[in-house]
XYZ file of C-alpha atoms in Angstrom:
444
model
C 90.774 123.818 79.787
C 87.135 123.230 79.811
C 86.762 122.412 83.449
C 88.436 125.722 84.967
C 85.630 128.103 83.890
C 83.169 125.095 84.195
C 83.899 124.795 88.304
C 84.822 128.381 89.031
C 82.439 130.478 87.350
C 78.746 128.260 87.130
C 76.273 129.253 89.333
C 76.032 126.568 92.087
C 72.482 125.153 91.466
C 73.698 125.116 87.883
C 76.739 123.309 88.709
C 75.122 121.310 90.517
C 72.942 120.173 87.663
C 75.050 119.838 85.268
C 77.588 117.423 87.075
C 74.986 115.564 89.627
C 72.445 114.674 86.884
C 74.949 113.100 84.363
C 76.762 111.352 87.122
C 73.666 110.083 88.703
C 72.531 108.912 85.779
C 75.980 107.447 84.311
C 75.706 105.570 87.881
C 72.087 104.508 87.398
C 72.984 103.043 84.283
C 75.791 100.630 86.528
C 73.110 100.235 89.210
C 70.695 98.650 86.911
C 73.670 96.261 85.337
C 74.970 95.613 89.189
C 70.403 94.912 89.760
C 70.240 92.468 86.584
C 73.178 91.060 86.977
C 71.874 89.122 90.304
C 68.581 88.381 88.510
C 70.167 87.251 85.579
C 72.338 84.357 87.150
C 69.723 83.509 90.171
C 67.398 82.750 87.356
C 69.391 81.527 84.909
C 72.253 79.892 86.825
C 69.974 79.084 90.058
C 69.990 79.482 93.868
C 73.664 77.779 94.148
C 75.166 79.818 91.603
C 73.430 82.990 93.342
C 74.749 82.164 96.275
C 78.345 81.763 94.687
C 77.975 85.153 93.162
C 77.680 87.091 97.120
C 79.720 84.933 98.597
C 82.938 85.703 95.825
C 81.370 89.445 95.113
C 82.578 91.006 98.126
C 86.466 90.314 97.408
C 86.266 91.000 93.957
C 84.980 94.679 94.995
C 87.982 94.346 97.276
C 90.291 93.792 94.472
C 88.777 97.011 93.029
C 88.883 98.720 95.921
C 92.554 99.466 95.319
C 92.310 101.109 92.032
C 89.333 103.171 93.876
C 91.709 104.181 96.435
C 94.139 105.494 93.819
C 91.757 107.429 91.711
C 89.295 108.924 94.326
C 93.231 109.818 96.218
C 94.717 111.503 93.706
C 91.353 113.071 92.098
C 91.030 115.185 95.148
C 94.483 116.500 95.215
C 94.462 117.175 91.455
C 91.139 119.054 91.811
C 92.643 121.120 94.454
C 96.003 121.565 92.474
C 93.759 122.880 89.086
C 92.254 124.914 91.542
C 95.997 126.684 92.446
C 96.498 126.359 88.727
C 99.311 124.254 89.348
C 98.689 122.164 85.637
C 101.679 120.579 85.644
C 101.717 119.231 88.837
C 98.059 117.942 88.513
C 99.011 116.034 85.378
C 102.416 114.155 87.186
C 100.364 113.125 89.897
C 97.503 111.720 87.470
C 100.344 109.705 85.214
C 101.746 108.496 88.573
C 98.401 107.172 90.102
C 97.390 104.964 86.568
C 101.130 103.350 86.735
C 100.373 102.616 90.669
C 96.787 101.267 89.809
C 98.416 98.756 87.321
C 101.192 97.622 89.441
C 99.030 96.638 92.338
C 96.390 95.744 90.302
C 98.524 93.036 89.020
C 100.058 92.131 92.368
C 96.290 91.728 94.093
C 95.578 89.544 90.513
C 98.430 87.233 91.287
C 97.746 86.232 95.002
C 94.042 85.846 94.263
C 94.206 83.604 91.490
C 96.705 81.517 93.367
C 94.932 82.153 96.742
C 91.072 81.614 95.863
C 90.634 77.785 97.086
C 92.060 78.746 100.281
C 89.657 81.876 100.192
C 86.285 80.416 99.810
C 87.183 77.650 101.923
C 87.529 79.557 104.309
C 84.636 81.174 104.034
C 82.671 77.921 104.624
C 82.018 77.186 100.668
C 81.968 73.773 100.045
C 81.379 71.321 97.203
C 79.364 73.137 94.265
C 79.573 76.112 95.873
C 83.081 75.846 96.218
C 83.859 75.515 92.858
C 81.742 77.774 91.124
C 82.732 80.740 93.671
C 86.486 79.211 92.939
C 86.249 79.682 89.245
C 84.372 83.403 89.209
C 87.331 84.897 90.923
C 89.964 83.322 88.922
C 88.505 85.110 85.781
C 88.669 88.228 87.893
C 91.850 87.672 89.089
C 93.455 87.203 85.300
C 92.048 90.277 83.848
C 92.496 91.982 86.816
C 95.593 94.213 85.452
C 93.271 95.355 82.515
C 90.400 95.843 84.288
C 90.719 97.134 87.370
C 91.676 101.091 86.368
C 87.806 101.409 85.185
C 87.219 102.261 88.664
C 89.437 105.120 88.869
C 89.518 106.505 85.137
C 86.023 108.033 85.645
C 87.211 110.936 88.889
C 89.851 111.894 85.830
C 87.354 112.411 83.265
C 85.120 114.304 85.851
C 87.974 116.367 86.864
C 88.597 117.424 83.603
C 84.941 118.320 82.851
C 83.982 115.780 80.611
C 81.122 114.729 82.753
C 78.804 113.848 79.665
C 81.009 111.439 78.526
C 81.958 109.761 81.604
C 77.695 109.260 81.929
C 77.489 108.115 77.687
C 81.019 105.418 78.948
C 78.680 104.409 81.996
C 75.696 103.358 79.993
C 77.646 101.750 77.527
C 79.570 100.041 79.754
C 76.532 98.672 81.484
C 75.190 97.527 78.208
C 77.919 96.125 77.449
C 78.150 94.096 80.456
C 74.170 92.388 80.637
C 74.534 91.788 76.778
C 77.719 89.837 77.092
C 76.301 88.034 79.921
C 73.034 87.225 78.430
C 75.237 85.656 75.315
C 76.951 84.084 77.531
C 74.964 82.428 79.930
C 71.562 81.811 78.063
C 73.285 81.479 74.027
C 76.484 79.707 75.011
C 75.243 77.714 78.124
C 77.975 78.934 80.330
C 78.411 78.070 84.134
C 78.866 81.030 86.436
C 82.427 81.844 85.144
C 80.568 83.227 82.032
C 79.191 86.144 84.143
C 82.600 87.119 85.256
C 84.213 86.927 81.642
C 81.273 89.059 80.070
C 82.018 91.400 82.734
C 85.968 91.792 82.352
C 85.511 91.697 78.897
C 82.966 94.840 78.934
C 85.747 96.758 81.645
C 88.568 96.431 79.741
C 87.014 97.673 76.487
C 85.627 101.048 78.270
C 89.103 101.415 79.598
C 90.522 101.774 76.227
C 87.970 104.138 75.584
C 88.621 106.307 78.658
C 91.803 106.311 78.563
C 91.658 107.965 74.393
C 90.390 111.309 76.204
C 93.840 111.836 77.723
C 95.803 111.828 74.494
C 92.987 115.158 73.188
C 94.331 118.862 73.017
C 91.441 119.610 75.229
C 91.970 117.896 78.391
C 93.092 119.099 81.289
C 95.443 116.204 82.577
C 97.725 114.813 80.357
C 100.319 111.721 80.622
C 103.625 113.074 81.476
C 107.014 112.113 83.206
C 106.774 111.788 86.770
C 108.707 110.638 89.791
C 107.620 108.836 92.448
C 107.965 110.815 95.453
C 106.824 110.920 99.192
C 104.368 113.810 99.056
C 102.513 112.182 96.195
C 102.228 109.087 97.237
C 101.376 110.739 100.436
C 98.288 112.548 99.159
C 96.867 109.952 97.221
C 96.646 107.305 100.333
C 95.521 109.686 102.989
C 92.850 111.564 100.512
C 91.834 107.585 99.157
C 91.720 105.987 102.481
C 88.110 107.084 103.668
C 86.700 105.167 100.119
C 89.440 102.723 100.475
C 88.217 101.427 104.300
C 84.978 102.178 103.112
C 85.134 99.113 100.284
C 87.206 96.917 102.779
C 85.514 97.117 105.609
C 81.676 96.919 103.869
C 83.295 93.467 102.133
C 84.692 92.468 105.192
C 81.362 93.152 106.793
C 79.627 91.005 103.868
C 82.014 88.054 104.119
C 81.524 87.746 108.000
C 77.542 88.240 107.557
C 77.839 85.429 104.535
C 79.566 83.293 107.405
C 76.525 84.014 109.866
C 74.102 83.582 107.527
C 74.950 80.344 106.443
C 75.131 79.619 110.067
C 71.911 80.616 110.804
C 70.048 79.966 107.813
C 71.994 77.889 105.265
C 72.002 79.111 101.747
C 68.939 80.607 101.363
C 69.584 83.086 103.848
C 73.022 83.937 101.827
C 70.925 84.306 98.798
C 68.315 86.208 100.626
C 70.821 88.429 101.847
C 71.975 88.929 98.370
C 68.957 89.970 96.968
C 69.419 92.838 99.524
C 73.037 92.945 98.586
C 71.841 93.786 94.798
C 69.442 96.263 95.994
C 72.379 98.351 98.032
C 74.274 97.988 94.848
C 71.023 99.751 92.539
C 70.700 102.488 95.331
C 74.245 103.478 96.519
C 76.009 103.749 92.825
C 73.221 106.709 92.224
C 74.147 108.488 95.413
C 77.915 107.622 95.140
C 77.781 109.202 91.186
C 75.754 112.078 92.515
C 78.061 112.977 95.300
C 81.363 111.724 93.389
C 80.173 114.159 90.363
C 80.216 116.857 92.849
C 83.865 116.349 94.258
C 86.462 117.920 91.481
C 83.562 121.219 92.006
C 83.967 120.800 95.667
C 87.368 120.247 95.708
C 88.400 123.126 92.943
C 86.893 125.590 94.895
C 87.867 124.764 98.735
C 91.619 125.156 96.533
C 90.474 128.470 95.329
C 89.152 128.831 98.725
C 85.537 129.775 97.123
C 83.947 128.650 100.876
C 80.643 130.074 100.269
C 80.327 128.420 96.896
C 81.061 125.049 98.285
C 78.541 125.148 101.088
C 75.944 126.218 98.266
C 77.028 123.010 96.462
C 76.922 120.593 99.471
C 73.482 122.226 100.057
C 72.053 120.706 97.386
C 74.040 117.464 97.342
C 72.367 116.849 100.343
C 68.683 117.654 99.603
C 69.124 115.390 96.956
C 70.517 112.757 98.245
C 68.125 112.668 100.892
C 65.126 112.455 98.139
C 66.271 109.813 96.129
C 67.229 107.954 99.615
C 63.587 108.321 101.008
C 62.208 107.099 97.457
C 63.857 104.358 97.453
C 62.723 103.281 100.816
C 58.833 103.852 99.622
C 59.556 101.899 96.814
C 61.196 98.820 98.420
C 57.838 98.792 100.985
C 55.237 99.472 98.557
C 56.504 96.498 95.550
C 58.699 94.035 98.461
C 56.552 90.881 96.813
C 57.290 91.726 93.475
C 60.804 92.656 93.829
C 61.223 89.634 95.707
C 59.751 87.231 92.826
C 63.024 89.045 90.601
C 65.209 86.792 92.516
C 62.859 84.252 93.359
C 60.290 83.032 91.166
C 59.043 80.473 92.686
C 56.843 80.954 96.252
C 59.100 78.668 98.596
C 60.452 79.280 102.115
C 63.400 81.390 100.742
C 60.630 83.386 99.593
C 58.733 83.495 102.508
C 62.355 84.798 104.137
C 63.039 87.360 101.918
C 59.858 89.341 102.837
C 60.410 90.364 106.000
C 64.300 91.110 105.204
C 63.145 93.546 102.480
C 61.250 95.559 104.380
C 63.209 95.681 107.754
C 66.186 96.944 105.121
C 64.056 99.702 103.022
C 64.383 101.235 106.798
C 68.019 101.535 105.621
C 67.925 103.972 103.544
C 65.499 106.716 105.704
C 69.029 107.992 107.176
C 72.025 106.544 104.843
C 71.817 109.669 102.831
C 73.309 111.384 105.602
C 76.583 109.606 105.895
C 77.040 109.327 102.259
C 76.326 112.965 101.034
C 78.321 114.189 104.347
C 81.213 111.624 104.246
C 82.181 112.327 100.378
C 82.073 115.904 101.146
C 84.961 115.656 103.956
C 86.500 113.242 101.331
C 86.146 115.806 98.660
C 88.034 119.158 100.347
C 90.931 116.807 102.066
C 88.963 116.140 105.318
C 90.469 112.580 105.262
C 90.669 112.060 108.937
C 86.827 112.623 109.212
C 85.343 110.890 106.424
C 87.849 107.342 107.221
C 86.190 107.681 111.127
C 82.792 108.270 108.937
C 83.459 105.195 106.898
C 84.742 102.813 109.411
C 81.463 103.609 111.315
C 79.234 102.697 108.505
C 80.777 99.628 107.100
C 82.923 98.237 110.110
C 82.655 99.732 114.013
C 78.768 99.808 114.404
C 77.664 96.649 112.166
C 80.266 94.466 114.564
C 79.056 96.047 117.438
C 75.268 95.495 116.281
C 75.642 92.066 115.984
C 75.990 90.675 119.650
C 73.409 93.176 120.442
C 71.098 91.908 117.872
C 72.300 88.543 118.442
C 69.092 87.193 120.530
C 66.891 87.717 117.210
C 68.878 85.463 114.837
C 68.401 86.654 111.258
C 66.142 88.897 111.988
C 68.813 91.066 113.694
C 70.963 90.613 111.207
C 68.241 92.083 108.859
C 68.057 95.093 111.071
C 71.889 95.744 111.583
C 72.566 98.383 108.557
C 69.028 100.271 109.536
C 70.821 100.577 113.142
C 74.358 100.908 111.531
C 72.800 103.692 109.745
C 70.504 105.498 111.833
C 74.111 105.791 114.325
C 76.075 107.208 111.462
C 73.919 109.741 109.942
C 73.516 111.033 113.747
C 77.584 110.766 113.886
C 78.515 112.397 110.074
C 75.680 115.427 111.142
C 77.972 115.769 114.324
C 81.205 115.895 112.308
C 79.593 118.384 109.718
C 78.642 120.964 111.979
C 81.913 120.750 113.854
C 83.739 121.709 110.386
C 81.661 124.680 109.675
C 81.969 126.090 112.850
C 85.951 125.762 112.772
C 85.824 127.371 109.081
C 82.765 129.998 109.841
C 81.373 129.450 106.104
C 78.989 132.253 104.994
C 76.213 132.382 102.970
């Protein structure tokens, strides 16, 4: 069982290494598909069909949000059980949490298919934008059964050390996705439902191939008979609920800003607004698959209760995080015209908008490191209590409260809300982390 040895016995800036890099980079790879696939349909498709795209985006990420609540629940349970060497019990709980993820996968399928006009509408799409936002989730919402476990299959292939070819399924994955929807959209002429079909497509395919490693001699988790039982299905929603209200509450977050912004600003600030959107998505996958490829470590060896080996490993998860955080930040102010013209070719006055919004948000990212890195670490050793408060912060309590604070500067404030939200976390989640190494007197 490759990952035993692999999480117990690697030195920690090793370990670290060898799992961060390949999950960064795996992530990278679905950063730069989640980047192009904004400038692909704003400049193919146009501002209406941008503007479509973020205003349907954040509840399709909702929809996934449940199989992410599944697999990041039961991953850290079944890292801690491989680290009692409890192998059997690891392997019920992982055939248990894929038959969950396709049952409620199917469920959430159903009522948003059915659901979706009364969705947008909602929202405040009307007309074109109505029906092309209409349309994108119903293609979601179909494949959503054979698509959705995507999002939880890669913690299982981490956890059983096959971190090389979680990264190798990543990139393919992304590839997969642009090509389809360059065929698509530019070849076959499709409307915005194209994008959405060249993405399910690509998902379901990589699930077949994740799902193959399970069926090896090698792995460590293995489809068995299970039973559903309390204590299970206890573990996987209280360890999966930080991620979980993470996802919901960021969407929910996005959907009322969408509402605001189209308020304030009309469409151009919702596609101004995505542009941002796009840019969280490049940055926060790289962090997520650093910190996520750290988690079955962390978690194997707060089972084995190796304490001084996980502080080692947070250690560095920080430092890095916090580099690739401040990068990105320096990047976003030094190139905002040119990463701007991406979206928006031509120089017009949702141009002229997007300027100032880039640059208030690279402020973002001086300080989101720190509730990230911090927040998947309390997810990581069972901590769920922590990281959801963490979470809820980020995504949810301070944005809301932000906004009738901000309220007298219009969009601008609403431009500035996640570098406040963020700056008020990373102060919070430093708070939290000390507390927890105080109560468990880690050593060196």
């Amino acid at each position: 069982m490759e990952n035993i040895s692999f999480f117990e016995k690697t030195p920690p800036l090793k370990l670290f290494f060898k799992a961060a890099i390949p999950g960064s980079i795996g992530m990278l790879a679905s950063a730069i598909y989640l980047f192009l696939d904004g400038v692909i349909i704003s400049r193919l498709l146009g501002e209406i069909a941008f503007a479509a795209f973020n205003m349907t985006i954040p509840i399709v990420v909702l929809n996934f949000g449940i199989s992410d609540l599944i697999g990041i629940g039961s991953s850290v349970s079944i890292a801690i059980l491989l680290g009692e060497k409890r192998f059997e019990k690891a392997s019920k709980l992982f055939s248990l949490s894929c038959f969950i993820i396709f049952i409620s996968s199917t469920l959430s399928g159903v009522i948003l298919f059915f659901f979706a006009p009364n969705i947008l509408h909602l929202l405040g799409a009307t007309g074109e934008l109505a029906r092309q936002s209409i349309k994108y989730l119903r293609v979601y919402a179909l494949f959503s059964p054979l698509t959705t476990c995507i999002f939880a299959v890669d913690n299982y292939l981490r956890i059983c050390g096959k971190i090389k070819f979680s990264m190798f399924l990543n990139i393919f994955m992304s590839f997969l996705c642009i090509s389809l929807e360059i065929l698509f959209l530019y070849f076959f002429k499709f409307e915005l439902i194209g994008a959405a079909l060249a993405n399910c497509i690509a998902f379901f395919i990589c699930t077949l191939i994740a799902f193959s490693q399970f069926f090896k001699n090698d792995s460590s988790l293995k489809f068995c008979n299970f039973k559903i039982e309390y204590t299970y299905l206890k573990s996987i929603f209280t360890n999966g609920m930080p991620t979980f209200l993470n996802n919901v509450a960021s969407r929910v977050t996005n959907i009322l800003f969408n509402y605001l912004l189209l308020y304030l600003g009309g469409v151009s600030a919702v596609s101004v607004y995505g542009i941002l959107m796009c840019i969280e998505a490049f940055i926060l996958p790289v962090l997520y698959g650093m910190c996520d490829a750290l988690q079955p470590a962390l978690g194997y060896n707060w089972g084995a209760k190796n304490y001084s080996r996980v502080k080692v490993i947070e250690k560095y998860c920080l430092i890095a995080s916090a580099i690739t955080s401040i990068v990105t930040s320096s990047i976003i102010f030094l190139f905002t015209e040119e990463i701007a013209s991406l979206f928006i070719p031509q120089r017009d006055d949702t141009f002229t908008l997007a300027i100032p919004a880039l640059i208030i948000f690279a402020t973002t990212y001086l300080t989101r490191w720190l509730s990230f890195a911090i927040q998947s670490f309390m997810s990581a050793i069972g901590k769920f209590h922590s990281a959801t408060f963490i979470s809820l912060c980020v995504t949810f309590i301070f944005p809301i409260l932000s906004i009738p604070l901000l309220w007298r500067l219009k969009l601008t404030g609403l431009w500035w809300n996640s570098s406040i939200t963020s700056i008020l976390t990373g102060i919070l989640s430093l708070f939290l982390l000390k507390k927890l190494l105080k109560s468990f007197k880690l050593k060196n």
